[in-house]
């Protein structure tokens, strides 16, 4: 059956469906940064560099032209959803976007997450999922027959963001070992902080955590860091860490995770990175932010060459191109 020639209808354009490269990610779900050891990170970063070079030279290619991705977002997103779409399209693939229109999909009629996954997988080769509940991607992956990529599960994890964050640090500062990284903002609910912290813990780094008392890093994560021998310090003021930081990783207070909005209002303007504050920072350091920002970094700071957050956005597309190609056995 397999060797029977295809109908002449398809002769002009036979798509390649064979997996070329069966690396450790081939057909795997990407649910947590715990799946990535240092060798895996090096592998993905090297592929991401190649993707950047391809985009700079040609803009797009047809590596994934026989593949379709469903991009399913049950929570708002600008960067993560559009960078997955851009990544797939620059590799020649197709996308079913279920993002802005989630209110028009059957989810609004009460369809369960699992039924939506079991339906969408009939149309695609891979699903990228963002959902407000911790563990939702793992749950989806248990039932789905195509790989699931976690694009944020509530206050849980955001592995692809952490990969692009680490890639950005490596690219901007040339190394990860030996760095002092300060995480600022909503460390309790910020999933990007949770994932990046876990990845950084594989390296020889010192970590500073800056937050209001009510939004400190979850205790289990803090204990994990201490058990792994990572140097950690907690404070409530950016001024305590800015002089020594190689990386200042700023995040917004996650309004949507508060059950009591009075509590949110009390701390929403807790800190702001200003040009004046930046005069205390080292000459060679970077300010990062997963974005969106809602007042944590003054717009004036954008002109400072140390402001790396929009370069970080661009790296996101290259990292996601590398991951999509790896999971589909093409990189
Ligand atoms: C983050 C997210 O969704 O967790 N944004 C992103 O993916 N770039 C950060 C946030 O929403 O604050």
XYZ file of C-alpha atoms in Angstrom, residues 119-295:
177
model
C -11.030 17.030 18.281
C -8.225 19.367 17.276
C -5.695 16.565 17.041
C -7.704 15.160 14.126
C -6.674 18.240 12.131
C -3.098 18.871 13.208
C 0.304 17.401 14.097
C 1.030 19.405 17.231
C -0.909 21.517 19.759
C 0.334 24.596 21.597
C -1.864 25.179 24.654
C -2.304 28.028 27.128
C -4.832 27.511 29.901
C -5.498 29.195 33.279
C -5.190 26.016 35.373
C -1.936 24.619 36.725
C -1.353 21.156 35.251
C -3.754 21.663 32.316
C -1.115 20.917 29.667
C -0.054 17.740 31.453
C -3.705 16.722 31.622
C -4.165 17.427 27.903
C -0.988 15.493 27.099
C -2.305 12.446 28.935
C -5.179 12.120 26.480
C -3.947 13.702 23.249
C -2.160 11.621 20.603
C -0.176 14.522 19.175
C 2.534 16.378 21.146
C 1.364 19.197 23.433
C 3.522 22.256 24.077
C 2.710 24.102 27.306
C 2.432 27.826 26.522
C 1.563 28.703 30.128
C -0.576 26.750 32.618
C -1.931 29.290 35.087
C 0.619 30.189 37.733
C 2.497 26.944 36.965
C 5.090 26.936 34.202
C 5.913 28.604 30.906
C 8.762 26.474 29.558
C 9.170 28.050 26.116
C 9.417 31.516 27.678
C 12.149 30.266 30.030
C 14.063 28.802 27.073
C 13.967 32.113 25.217
C 14.896 33.974 28.413
C 17.939 31.798 28.995
C 18.878 31.999 25.310
C 18.694 35.802 25.578
C 20.956 35.875 28.642
C 23.500 33.624 26.914
C 23.416 35.697 23.728
C 23.577 39.098 25.421
C 26.153 38.358 28.119
C 28.019 35.450 26.511
C 27.649 33.141 29.514
C 25.319 32.016 32.289
C 27.753 30.647 34.879
C 28.908 33.239 37.360
C 26.013 35.649 36.802
C 23.949 37.437 39.438
C 20.326 37.369 38.377
C 17.689 39.475 40.161
C 14.034 38.508 39.671
C 11.671 41.365 40.393
C 7.894 41.548 40.764
C 5.220 38.899 41.175
C 7.338 35.909 42.100
C 4.400 34.039 43.585
C 2.136 33.853 40.548
C 4.631 34.634 37.760
C 5.024 31.400 35.814
C 7.884 32.802 33.736
C 9.836 33.351 36.962
C 9.107 29.795 38.127
C 10.348 28.223 34.898
C 13.387 30.461 34.443
C 14.458 29.993 38.071
C 14.433 26.212 37.621
C 16.512 26.422 34.447
C 19.021 28.818 36.012
C 19.420 26.433 38.953
C 21.336 24.096 36.610
C 24.112 26.704 36.407
C 26.480 28.364 38.841
C 24.414 31.517 39.428
C 23.377 33.602 42.417
C 19.739 34.580 42.543
C 18.147 37.631 44.158
C 14.386 37.751 44.607
C 12.700 41.140 44.925
C 8.983 41.281 45.721
C 6.423 42.566 48.160
C 6.053 40.236 51.103
C 2.774 38.752 49.829
C 4.246 37.826 46.428
C 7.399 35.971 47.443
C 8.676 32.948 45.517
C 6.696 29.789 46.448
C 8.330 27.974 49.357
C 8.724 24.629 47.551
C 10.662 26.307 44.760
C 12.795 28.240 47.246
C 13.579 25.008 49.124
C 14.473 23.280 45.862
C 17.007 26.041 45.146
C 18.512 25.830 48.605
C 18.748 22.021 48.351
C 20.607 22.404 45.070
C 23.111 24.724 46.734
C 22.113 27.879 44.821
C 22.984 31.163 46.527
C 19.691 32.999 47.119
C 18.674 36.240 48.801
C 15.266 37.838 49.236
C 14.509 41.524 49.591
C 11.655 43.918 48.974
C 13.627 46.710 47.279
C 15.127 46.903 43.787
C 17.663 49.405 45.170
C 19.192 46.541 47.218
C 20.106 44.523 44.110
C 20.503 46.851 41.159
C 24.190 47.707 41.645
C 25.406 44.123 41.413
C 22.877 42.565 39.054
C 24.030 41.196 35.695
C 20.413 40.488 34.798
C 17.400 42.380 36.152
C 14.380 40.223 35.224
C 11.292 42.356 35.795
C 7.711 41.030 35.809
C 4.259 42.531 36.224
C 1.960 41.909 39.166
C -0.435 39.220 37.853
C -3.778 40.941 38.458
C -5.822 38.032 37.074
C -4.500 35.652 39.744
C -5.787 37.736 42.689
C -9.103 36.704 44.237
C -9.132 39.954 46.241
C -8.618 43.002 43.989
C -8.181 45.287 47.011
C -4.975 43.382 47.716
C -3.887 43.892 44.095
C -4.578 47.642 44.272
C -2.407 47.936 47.373
C 0.705 46.618 45.605
C 0.157 47.271 41.915
C 2.475 50.299 41.858
C 5.000 48.707 44.146
C 8.087 49.379 42.003
C 9.176 51.054 38.803
C 12.461 50.800 36.916
C 13.394 54.378 35.970
C 16.303 55.961 34.109
C 17.453 57.318 37.444
C 17.532 53.859 38.988
C 19.420 52.596 35.927
C 22.319 54.990 36.701
C 23.106 52.701 39.650
C 23.296 49.583 37.469
C 26.487 48.190 35.919
C 27.472 49.247 32.410
C 27.413 45.649 31.242
C 24.093 44.216 32.415
C 20.664 43.670 30.897
C 17.099 44.461 31.855
C 14.636 41.786 30.769
C 10.846 41.472 30.957
C 8.593 38.715 29.534
C 6.057 41.480 28.758
C 3.379 42.772 28.881
C 4.552 45.600 31.147
C 1.992 47.645 32.988
C 4.119 50.398 34.493
